[in-house]
Coordinates of C-alpha atoms in Angstrom, one line a residue:
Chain I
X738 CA 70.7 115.5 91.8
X739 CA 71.5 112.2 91.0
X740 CA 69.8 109.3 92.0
X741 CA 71.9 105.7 92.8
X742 CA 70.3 102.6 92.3
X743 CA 71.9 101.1 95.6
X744 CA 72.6 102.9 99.2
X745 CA 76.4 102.6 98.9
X746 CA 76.4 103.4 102.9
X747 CA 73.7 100.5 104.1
X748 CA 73.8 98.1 101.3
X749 CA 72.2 94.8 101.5
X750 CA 73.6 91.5 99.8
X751 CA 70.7 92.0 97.3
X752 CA 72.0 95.1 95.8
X753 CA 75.1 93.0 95.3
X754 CA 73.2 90.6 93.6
X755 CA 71.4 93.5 91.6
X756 CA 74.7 95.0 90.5
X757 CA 76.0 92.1 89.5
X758 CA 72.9 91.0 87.6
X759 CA 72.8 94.7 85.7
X760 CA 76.6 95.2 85.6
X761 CA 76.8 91.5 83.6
X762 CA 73.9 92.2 81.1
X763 CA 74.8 95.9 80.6
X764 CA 78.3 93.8 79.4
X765 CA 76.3 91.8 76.8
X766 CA 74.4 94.3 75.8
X767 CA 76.8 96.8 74.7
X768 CA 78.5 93.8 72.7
X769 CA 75.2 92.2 71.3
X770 CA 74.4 95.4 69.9
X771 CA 78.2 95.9 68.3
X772 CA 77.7 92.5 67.0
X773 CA 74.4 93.1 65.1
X774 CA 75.5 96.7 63.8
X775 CA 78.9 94.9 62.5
X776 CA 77.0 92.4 60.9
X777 CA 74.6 94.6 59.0
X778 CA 77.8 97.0 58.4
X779 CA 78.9 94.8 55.8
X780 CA 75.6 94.6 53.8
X781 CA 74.5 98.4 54.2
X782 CA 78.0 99.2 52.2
X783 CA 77.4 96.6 49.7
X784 CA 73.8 98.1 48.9
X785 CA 75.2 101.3 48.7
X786 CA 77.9 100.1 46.4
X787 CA 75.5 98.3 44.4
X788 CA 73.8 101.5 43.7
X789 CA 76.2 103.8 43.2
X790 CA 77.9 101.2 40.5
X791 CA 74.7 99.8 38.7
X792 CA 76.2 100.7 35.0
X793 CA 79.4 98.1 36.1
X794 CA 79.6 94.3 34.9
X795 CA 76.5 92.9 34.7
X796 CA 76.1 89.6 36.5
X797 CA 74.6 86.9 35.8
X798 CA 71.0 85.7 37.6
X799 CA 71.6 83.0 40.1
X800 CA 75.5 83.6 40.2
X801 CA 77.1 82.7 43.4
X802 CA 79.6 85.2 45.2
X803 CA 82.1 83.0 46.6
X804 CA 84.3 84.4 49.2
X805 CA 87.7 84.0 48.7
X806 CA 89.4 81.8 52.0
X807 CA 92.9 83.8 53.7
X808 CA 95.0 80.5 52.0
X809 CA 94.3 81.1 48.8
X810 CA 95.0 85.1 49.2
X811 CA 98.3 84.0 51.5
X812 CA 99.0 81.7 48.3
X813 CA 98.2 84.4 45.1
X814 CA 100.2 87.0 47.3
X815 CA 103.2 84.6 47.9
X816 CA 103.4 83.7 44.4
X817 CA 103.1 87.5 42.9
X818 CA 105.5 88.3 45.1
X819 CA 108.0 85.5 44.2
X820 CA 107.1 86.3 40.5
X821 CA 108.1 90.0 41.4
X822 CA 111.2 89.1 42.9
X823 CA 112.5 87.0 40.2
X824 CA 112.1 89.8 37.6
X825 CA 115.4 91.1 39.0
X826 CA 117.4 88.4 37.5
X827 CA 116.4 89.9 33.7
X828 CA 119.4 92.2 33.6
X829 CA 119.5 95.0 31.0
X830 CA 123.4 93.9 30.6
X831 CA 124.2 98.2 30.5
X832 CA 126.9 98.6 32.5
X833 CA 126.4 101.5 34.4
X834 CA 129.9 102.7 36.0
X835 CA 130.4 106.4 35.7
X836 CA 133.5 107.8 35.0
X837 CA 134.5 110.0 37.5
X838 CA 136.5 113.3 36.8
X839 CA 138.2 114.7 39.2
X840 CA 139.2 118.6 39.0
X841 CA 142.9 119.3 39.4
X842 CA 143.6 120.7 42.9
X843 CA 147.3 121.3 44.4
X844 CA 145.8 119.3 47.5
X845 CA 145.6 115.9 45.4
X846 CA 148.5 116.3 42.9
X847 CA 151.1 113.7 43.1
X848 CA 153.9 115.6 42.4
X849 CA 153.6 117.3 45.9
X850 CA 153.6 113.9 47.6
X851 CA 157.3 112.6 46.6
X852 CA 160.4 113.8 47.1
X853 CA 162.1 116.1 44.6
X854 CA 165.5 115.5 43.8
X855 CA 167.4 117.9 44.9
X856 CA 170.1 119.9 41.5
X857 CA 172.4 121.7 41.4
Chain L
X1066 CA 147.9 115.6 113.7
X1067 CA 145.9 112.8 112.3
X1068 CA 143.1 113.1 114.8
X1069 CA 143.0 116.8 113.9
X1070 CA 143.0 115.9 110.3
X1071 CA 140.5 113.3 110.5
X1072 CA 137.8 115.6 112.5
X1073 CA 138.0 117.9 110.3
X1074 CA 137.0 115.4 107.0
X1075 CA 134.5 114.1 108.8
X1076 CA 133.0 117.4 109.8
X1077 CA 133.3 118.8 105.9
X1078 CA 131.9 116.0 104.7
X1079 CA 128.8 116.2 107.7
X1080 CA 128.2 120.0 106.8
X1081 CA 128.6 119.5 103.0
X1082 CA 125.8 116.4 103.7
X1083 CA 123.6 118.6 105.4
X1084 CA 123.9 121.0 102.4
X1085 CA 122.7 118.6 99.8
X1086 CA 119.7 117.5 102.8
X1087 CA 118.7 121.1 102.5
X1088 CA 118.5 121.1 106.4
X1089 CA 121.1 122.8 109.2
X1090 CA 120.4 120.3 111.9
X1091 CA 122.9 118.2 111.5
X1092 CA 125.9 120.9 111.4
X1093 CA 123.6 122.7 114.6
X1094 CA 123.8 119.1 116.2
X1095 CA 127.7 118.6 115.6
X1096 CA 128.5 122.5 116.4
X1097 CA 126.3 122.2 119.7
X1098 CA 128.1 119.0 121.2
X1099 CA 131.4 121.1 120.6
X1100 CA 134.6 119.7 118.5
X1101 CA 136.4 115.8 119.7
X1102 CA 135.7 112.5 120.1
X1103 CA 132.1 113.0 121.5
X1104 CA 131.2 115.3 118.9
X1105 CA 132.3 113.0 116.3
X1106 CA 130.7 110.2 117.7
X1107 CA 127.5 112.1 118.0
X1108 CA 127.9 113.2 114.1
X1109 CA 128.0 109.3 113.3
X1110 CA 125.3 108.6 115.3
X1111 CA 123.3 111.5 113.3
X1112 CA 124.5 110.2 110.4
X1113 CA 123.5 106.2 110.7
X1114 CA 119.7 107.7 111.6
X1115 CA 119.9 109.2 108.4
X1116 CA 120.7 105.9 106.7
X1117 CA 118.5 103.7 105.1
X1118 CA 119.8 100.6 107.9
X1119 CA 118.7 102.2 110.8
X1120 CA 115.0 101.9 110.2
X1121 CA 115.5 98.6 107.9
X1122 CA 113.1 95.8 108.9
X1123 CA 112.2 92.5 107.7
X1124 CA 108.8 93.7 106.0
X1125 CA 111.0 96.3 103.9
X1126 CA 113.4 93.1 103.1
X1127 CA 109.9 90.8 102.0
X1128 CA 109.2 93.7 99.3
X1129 CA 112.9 94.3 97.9
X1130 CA 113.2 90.0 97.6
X1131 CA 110.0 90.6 95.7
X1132 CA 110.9 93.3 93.2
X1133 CA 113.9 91.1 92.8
X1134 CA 111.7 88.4 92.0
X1135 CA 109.7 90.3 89.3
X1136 CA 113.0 91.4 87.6
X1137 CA 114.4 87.7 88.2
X1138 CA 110.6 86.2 86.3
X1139 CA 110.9 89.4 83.8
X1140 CA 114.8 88.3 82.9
X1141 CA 114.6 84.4 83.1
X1142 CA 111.6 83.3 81.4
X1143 CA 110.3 87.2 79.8
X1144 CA 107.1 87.1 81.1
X1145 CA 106.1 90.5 80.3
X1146 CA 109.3 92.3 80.9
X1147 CA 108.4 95.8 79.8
X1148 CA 105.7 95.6 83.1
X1149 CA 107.9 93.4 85.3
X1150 CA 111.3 95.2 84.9
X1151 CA 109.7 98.6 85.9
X1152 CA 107.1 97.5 88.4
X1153 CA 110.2 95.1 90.0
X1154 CA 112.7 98.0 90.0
X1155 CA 109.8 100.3 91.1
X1156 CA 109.1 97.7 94.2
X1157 CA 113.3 97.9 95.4
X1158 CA 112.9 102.0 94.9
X1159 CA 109.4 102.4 97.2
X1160 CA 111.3 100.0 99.8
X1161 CA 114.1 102.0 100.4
X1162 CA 113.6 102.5 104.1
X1163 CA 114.2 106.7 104.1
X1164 CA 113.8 109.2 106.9
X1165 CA 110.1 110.9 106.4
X1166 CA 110.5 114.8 105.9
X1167 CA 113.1 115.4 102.8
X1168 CA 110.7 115.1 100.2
X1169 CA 112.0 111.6 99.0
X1170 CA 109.5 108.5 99.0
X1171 CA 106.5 108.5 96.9
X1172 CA 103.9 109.7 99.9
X1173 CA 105.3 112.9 100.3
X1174 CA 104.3 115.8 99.6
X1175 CA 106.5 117.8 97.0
X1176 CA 108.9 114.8 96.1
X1177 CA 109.6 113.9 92.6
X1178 CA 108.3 110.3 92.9
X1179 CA 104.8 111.5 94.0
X1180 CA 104.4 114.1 91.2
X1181 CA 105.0 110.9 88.8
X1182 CA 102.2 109.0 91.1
X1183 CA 100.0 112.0 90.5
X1184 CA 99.3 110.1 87.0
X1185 CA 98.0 107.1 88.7
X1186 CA 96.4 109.0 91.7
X1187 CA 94.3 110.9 89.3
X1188 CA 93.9 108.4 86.7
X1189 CA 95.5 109.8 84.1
X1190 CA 98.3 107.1 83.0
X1191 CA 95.8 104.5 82.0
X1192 CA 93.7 106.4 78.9
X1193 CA 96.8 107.3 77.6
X1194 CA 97.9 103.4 77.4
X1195 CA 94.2 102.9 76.2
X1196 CA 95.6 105.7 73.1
X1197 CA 98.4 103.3 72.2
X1198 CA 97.0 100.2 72.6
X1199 CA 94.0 101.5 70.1
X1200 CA 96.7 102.6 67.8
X1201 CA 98.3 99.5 67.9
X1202 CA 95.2 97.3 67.7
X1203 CA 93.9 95.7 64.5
X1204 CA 90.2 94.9 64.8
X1205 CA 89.8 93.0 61.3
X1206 CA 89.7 89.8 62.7
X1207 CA 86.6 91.1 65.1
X1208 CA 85.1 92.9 62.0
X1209 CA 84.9 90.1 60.2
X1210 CA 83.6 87.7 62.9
X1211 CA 81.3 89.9 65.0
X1212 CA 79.8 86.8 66.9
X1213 CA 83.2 86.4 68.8
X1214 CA 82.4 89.5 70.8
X1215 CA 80.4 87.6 72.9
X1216 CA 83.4 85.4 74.3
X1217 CA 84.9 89.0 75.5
X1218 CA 81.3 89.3 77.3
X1219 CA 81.6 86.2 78.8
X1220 CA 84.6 86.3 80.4
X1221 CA 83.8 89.5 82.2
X1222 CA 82.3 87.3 84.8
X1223 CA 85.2 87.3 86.1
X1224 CA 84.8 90.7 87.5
X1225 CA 81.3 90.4 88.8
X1226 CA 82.3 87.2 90.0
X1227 CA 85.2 88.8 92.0
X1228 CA 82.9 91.6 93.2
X1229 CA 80.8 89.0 95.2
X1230 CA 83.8 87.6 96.4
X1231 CA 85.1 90.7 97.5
X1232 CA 81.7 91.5 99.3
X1233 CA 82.1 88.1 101.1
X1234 CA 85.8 88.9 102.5
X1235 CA 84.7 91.6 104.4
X1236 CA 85.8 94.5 102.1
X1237 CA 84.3 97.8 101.9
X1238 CA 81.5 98.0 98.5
X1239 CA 83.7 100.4 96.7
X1240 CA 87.1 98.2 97.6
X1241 CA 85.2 95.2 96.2
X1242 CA 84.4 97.4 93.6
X1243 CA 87.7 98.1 92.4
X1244 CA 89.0 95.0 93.5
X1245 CA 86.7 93.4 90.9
X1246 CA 88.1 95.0 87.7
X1247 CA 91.4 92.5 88.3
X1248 CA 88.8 90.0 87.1
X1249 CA 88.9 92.1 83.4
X1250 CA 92.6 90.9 83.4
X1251 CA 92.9 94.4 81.8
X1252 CA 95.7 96.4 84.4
X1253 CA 95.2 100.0 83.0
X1254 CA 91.6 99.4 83.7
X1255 CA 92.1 98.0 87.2
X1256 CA 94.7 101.0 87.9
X1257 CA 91.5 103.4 87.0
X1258 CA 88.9 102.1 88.6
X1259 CA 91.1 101.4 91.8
X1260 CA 92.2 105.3 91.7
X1261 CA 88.4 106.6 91.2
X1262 CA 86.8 104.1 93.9
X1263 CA 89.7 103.1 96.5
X1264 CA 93.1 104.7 95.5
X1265 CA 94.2 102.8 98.7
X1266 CA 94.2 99.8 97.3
X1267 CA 96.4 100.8 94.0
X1268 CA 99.1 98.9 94.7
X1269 CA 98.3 95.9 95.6
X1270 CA 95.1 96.0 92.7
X1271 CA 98.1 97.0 90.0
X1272 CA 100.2 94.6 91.5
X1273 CA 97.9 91.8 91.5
X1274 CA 96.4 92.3 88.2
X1275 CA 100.1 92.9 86.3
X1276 CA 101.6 89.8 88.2
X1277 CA 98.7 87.7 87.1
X1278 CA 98.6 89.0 83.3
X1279 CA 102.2 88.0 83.1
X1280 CA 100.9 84.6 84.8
X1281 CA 98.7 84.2 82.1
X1282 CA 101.2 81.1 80.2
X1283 CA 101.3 79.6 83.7
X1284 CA 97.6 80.4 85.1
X1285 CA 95.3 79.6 81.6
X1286 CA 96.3 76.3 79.9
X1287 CA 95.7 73.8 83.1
X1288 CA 92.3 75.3 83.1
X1289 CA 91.8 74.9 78.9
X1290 CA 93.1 71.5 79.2
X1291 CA 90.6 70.6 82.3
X1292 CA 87.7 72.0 80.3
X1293 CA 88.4 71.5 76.6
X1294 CA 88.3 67.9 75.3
X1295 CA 91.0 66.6 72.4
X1296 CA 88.3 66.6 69.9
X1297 CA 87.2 69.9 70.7
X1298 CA 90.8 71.4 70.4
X1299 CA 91.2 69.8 66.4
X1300 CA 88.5 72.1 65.3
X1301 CA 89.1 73.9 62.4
X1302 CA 87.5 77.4 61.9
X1303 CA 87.0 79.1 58.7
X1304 CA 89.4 81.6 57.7
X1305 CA 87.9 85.4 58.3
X1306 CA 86.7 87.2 55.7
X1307 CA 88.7 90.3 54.2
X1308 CA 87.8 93.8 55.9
X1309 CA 87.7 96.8 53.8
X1310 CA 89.4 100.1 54.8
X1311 CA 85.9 101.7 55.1
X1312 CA 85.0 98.9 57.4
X1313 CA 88.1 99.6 59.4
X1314 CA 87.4 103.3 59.5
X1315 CA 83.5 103.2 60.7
X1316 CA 84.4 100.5 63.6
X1317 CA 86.3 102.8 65.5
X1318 CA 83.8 105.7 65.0
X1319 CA 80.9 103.3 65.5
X1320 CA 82.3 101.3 69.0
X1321 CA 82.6 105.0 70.1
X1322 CA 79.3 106.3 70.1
X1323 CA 77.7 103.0 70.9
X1324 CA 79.4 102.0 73.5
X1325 CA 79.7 105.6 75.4
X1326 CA 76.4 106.9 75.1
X1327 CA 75.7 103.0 76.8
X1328 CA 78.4 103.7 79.3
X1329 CA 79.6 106.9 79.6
X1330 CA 81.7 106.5 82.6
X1331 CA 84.1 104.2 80.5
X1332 CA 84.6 107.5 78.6
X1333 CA 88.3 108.1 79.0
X1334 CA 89.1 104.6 78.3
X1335 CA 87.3 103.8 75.5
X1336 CA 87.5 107.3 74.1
X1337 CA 90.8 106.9 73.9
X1338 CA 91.0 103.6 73.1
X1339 CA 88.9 104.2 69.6
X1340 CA 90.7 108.0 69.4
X1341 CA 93.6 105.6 68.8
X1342 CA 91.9 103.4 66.4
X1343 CA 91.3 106.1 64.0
X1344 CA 94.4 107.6 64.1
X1345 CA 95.5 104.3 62.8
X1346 CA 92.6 103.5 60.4
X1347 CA 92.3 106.7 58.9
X1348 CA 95.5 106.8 57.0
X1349 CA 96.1 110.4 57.1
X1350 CA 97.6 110.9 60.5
X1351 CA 100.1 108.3 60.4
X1352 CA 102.7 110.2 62.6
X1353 CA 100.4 110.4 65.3
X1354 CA 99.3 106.9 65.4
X1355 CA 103.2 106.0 65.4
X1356 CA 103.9 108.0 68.0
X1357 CA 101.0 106.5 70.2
X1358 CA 101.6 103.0 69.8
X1359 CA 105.7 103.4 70.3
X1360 CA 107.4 106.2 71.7
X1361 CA 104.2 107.4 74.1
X1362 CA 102.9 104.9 75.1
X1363 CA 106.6 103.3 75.7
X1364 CA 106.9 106.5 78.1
X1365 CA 103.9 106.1 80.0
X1366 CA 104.8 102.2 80.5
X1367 CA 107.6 102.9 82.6
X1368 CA 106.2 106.1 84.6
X1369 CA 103.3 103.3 85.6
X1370 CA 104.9 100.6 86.3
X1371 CA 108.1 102.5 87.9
X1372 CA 105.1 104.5 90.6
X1373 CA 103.1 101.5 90.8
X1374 CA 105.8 99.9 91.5
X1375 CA 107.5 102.1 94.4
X1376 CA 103.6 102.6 95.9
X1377 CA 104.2 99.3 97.8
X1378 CA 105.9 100.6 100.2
X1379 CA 105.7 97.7 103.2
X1380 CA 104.7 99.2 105.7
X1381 CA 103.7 103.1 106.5
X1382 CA 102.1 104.6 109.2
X1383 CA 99.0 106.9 109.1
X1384 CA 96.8 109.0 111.2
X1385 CA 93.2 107.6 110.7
X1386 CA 91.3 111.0 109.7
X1387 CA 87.9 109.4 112.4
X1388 CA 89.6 108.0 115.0
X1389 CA 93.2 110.0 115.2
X1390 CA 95.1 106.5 115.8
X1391 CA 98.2 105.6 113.8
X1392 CA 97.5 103.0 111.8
X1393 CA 99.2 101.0 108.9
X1394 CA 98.6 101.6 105.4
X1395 CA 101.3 99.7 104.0
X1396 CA 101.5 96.9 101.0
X1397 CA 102.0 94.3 103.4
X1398 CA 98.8 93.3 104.8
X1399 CA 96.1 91.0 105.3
X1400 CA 93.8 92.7 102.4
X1401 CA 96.8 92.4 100.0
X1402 CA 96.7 88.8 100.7
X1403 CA 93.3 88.5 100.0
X1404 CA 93.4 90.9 97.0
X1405 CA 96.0 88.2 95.8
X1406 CA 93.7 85.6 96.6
X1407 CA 90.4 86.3 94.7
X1408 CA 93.0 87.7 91.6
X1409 CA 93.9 84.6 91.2
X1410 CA 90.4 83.3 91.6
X1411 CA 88.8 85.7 88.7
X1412 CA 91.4 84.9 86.3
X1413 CA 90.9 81.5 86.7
X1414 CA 86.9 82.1 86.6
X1415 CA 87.0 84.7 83.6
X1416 CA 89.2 81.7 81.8
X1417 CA 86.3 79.1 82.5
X1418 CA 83.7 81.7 81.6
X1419 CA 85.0 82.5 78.0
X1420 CA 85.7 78.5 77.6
X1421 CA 82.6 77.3 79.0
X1422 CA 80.6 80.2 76.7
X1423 CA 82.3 79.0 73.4
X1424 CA 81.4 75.3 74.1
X1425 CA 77.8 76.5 74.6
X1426 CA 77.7 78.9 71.3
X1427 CA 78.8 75.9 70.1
X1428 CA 76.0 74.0 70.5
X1429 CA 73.7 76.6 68.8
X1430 CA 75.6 76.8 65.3
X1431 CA 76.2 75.3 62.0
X1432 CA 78.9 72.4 62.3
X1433 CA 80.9 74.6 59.5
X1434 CA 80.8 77.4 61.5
X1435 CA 82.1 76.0 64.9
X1436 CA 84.4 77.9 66.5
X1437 CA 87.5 76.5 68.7
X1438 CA 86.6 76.7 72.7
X1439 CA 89.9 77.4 73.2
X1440 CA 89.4 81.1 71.8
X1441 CA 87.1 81.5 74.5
X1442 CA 90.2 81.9 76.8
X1443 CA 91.4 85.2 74.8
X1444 CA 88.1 86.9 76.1
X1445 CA 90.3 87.7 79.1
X1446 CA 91.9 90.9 77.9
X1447 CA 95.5 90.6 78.7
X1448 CA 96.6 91.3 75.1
X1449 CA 97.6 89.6 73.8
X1450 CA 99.3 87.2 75.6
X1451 CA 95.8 85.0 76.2
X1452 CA 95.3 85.1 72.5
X1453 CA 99.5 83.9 72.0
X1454 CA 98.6 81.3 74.9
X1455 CA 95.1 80.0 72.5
X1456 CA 97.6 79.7 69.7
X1457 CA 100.1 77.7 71.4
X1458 CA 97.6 75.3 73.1
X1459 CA 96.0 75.3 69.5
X1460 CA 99.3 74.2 68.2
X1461 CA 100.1 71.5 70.6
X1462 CA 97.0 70.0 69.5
X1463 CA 97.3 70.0 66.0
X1464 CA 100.3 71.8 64.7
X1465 CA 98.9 73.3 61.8
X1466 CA 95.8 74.8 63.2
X1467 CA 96.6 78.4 64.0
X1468 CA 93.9 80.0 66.2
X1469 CA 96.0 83.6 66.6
X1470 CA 94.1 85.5 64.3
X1471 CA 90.7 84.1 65.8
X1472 CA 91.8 84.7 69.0
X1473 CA 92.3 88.2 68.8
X1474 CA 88.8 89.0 68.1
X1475 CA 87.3 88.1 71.6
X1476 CA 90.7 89.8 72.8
X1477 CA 90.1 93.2 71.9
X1478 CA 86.5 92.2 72.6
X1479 CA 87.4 91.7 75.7
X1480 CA 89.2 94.9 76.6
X1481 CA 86.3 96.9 75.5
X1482 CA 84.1 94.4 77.8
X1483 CA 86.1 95.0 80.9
X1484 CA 86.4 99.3 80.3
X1485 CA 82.7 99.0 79.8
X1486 CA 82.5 97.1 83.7
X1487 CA 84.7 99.5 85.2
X1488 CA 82.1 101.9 84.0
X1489 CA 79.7 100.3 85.4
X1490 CA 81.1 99.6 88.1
X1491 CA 81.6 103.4 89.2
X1492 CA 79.2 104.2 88.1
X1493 CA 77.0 102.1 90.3
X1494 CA 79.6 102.8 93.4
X1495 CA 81.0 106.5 92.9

């Protein structure tokens, strides 16, 4: 059986006040706690990276990580892509047209298609 | 000769009329009165009740000007025309003043229309939107800025806020209940709770809430400008951090266990909402995660707003189950009017909540890691047109300040805040 923490049928304005007060923090709460399990997400993979990859470069003590801002990727993707884009105009100058054969067929043949001159 | 001729159209056309109503009365009625002038008279007279203009009246007329309206807003200036065009169109349809009995208008039993409305009855319509819009969704901006979750908190005042309100206008604890979730700015989450705690109410808590999310260009930037100084609005924030595609992958999986073993009556929502989320995220089941965020959810779109639409009928007469008087259930009533009334009033108080919460998180950070206030008005959830309304008022400040990608953290914050009141919120009242 459940049990309701107001009487639905004979409520009283400080149930309101009770549901609203719960209702609000319950709100927070769920989202506080997504906030702080995001934010240790981030270094619980990076220690388990760190582990798993301990024979990789070895860095130097003291050296800063410094996080990369979204212009500066925006700008190094722009420019690879530009860079991409203009290798098209190095041509390999083989000119590639293939000559097509076509098999004889009494359907194309041009003798069929003009007018034979009647002789006697 | 002609008269002869004429009787006779009129009566093939009367019998072959009462074949496609399914019903003999009307060839008993004309057969009964006998053939002539009398009879044909009396066959036009059964005929006119059958049209819609016989029972037309002026509430009817209110609705239809209103769905033309919403297409006429929908067209002109496209505010949010794949809700509008269908909930409009759906308004004309549910107005259609019809004869009760054939099995035609949306509150009768065996009709087309209501086995379409059985989806928002029974609350099925609005997960299946929460599917799509999870497939749709990128979270990296909220993965990389957790803290911005707390805007989508705030606004959700806006619901409890309403739920007071509500209380104080006289409705019923589970009206105000449902009522409330209009406040989340979130309509497949209003359209839920209304059908779990006062499927009544559906139409005019859909209507409200969809009318005011396509508001949203109109309703939000007096408010950002009223609460937001100049100097506040030129504030730069840093650029997010890259997410990684095991970041992406976990968030979903994560924001599903934490947040439904926290609220487990916001199951089908958020459920779906993350189910979608990982179809995206995982990379492996990209056909499904298409299909989601385009041709499904595309489908469901216009069964909603098409039933939500045509539920408004004006006015309709019901037997009240306690004390066996008719009574009128229609759209067109003084609780509409007031659900109208504190919508508009929890939009504008989730708005000031989210603003007003930014300026104060603010006040407790690094001054390199201030955020905009204006983001604060994306913790509404009406995705993402509040985030596309930050980034405009953004812009008009300082036109190369681009607040989108901030904005859409306490967005989709703020969807997964107002599923999680609804849940509450029922599971307080049901």
């Amino acid at each position: 059986m459940m049990t309701f923490l107001i009487n639905v049928e004979n409520w009283e304005w400080s149930d309101i006040y009770i549901i609203t007060a719960v209702g609000y923090s319950v709100v927070f709460l769920v989202l506080v706690l997504l906030i702080y399990v995001y934010k240790l997400l981030p270094v619980i993979l990076s220690l388990s990276k760190r582990k798993s990859s301990s024979s990789g470069p070895v860095r130097v003590k003291g050296e800063k990580i410094m996080p990369v801002p979204g212009e500066v990727n925006a700008a190094i993707g722009m420019s690879l892509l530009m860079y991409f884009n203009e290798q098209h105009e190095d041509e390999s100058n083989v000119i590639t047209i293939k000559r097509v054969a076509r098999n004889y067929s009494p359907w194309n043949s041009k003798i069929y298609g003009l007018r034979n001159v009647l002789s006697r | 000769m002609r008269k002869f001729v004429t009787v006779f159209t009129l009566l093939s056309l009367l019998t072959l009329l009462s074949m496609v109503v399914g019903q003999g009365n009307l060839l008993a009625a004309v057969q009964d009165s006998g053939a002539g002038e009398s009879s044909l008279m009396n066959a036009l007279q059964i005929f006119w009740n059958y049209t819609g203009f016989s029972s037309v009246n002026p509430q009817y007329l209110i609705m239809i000007v209103v769905g033309l309206f919403f297409i006429y807003l929908a067209i002109k200036y496209n505010y949010e025309p794949l809700l509008l065009i269908p909930i409009g169109t759906g308004i004309i349809i549910g107005n259609i003043p019809i004869t009760e009995g054939f099995q035609i208008g949306i509150y009768e039993e065996g009709s087309v229309l209501s086995y379409l409305y059985f989806g928002v009855t029974q609350g099925i319509y609005p997960p299946l939107i929460f599917l799509g819009i999870g497939a749709m969704t990128d979270f990296s901006s909220l993965i990389s800025n957790p803290k911005l979750m707390l805007l989508g908190a705030a606004a959700q005042i806006g619901v409890f806020g309403t739920f007071i309100g509500a209380m104080a206008l006289g409705f019923e604890i589970h009206e105000a209940g449902a009522i409330s979730i209009i406040g989340g700015a979130d309509g497949p989450t209003a359209i839920f709770a209304s059908a779990k705690l006062a499927p009544h109410l559906i139409g005019s808590i859909a209507i409200a809430a969809y009318s005011y999310m396509a508001l949203v260009p109109v309703i939000q930037p007096p408010i950002m400008n009223l609460l937001i100084t100049k100097k506040e609005k030129l504030i730069r924030m840093k650029p997010p951090r890259s997410v990684s595609k095991l970041e992406k992958i976990l968030f979903p999986l994560i924001g599903l266990l934490l947040t439904l073993f926290i609220s487990p009556s916001a199951l089908p929502l958020l459920g779906m909402l993350f189910f979608g989320n990982i179809l995206k995220e995982s990379g492996v089941t990209n056909r499904l995660a298409e299909t989601a965020r385009t041709s499904m959810i595309d489908i469901i779109t216009i069964l909603l707003g098409l039933t939500v639409g045509a539920s408004t009928q004006a006015f309709r007469l019901v037997t009240d189950p306690i004390t066996g008087e008719m009574i009128n259930k229609g759209f067109l009533t003084t609780s509409s009017i007031k659900i109208f009334v504190l919508g508009a009033i929890s939009f504008a108080v989730a708005t000031a909540g989210g603003l007003l919460f930014a300026k104060l998180m603010n006040v407790f950070v690094k001054k390199e890691d201030r955020i905009n206030p204006l983001i604060g008005a994306a913790g509404v959830s009406a995705v993402p047109d509040s985030a596309r309304v930050v980034q405009h008022e953004g812009l008009k400040a300082d036109p190369t300040n681009h607040l989108l990608m901030h904005a859409m953290a306490p967005n989709v914050s703020g969807v997964i805040g107002s599923a999680v009141a609804a849940g509450i919120m029922m599971s307080f009242l049901m």
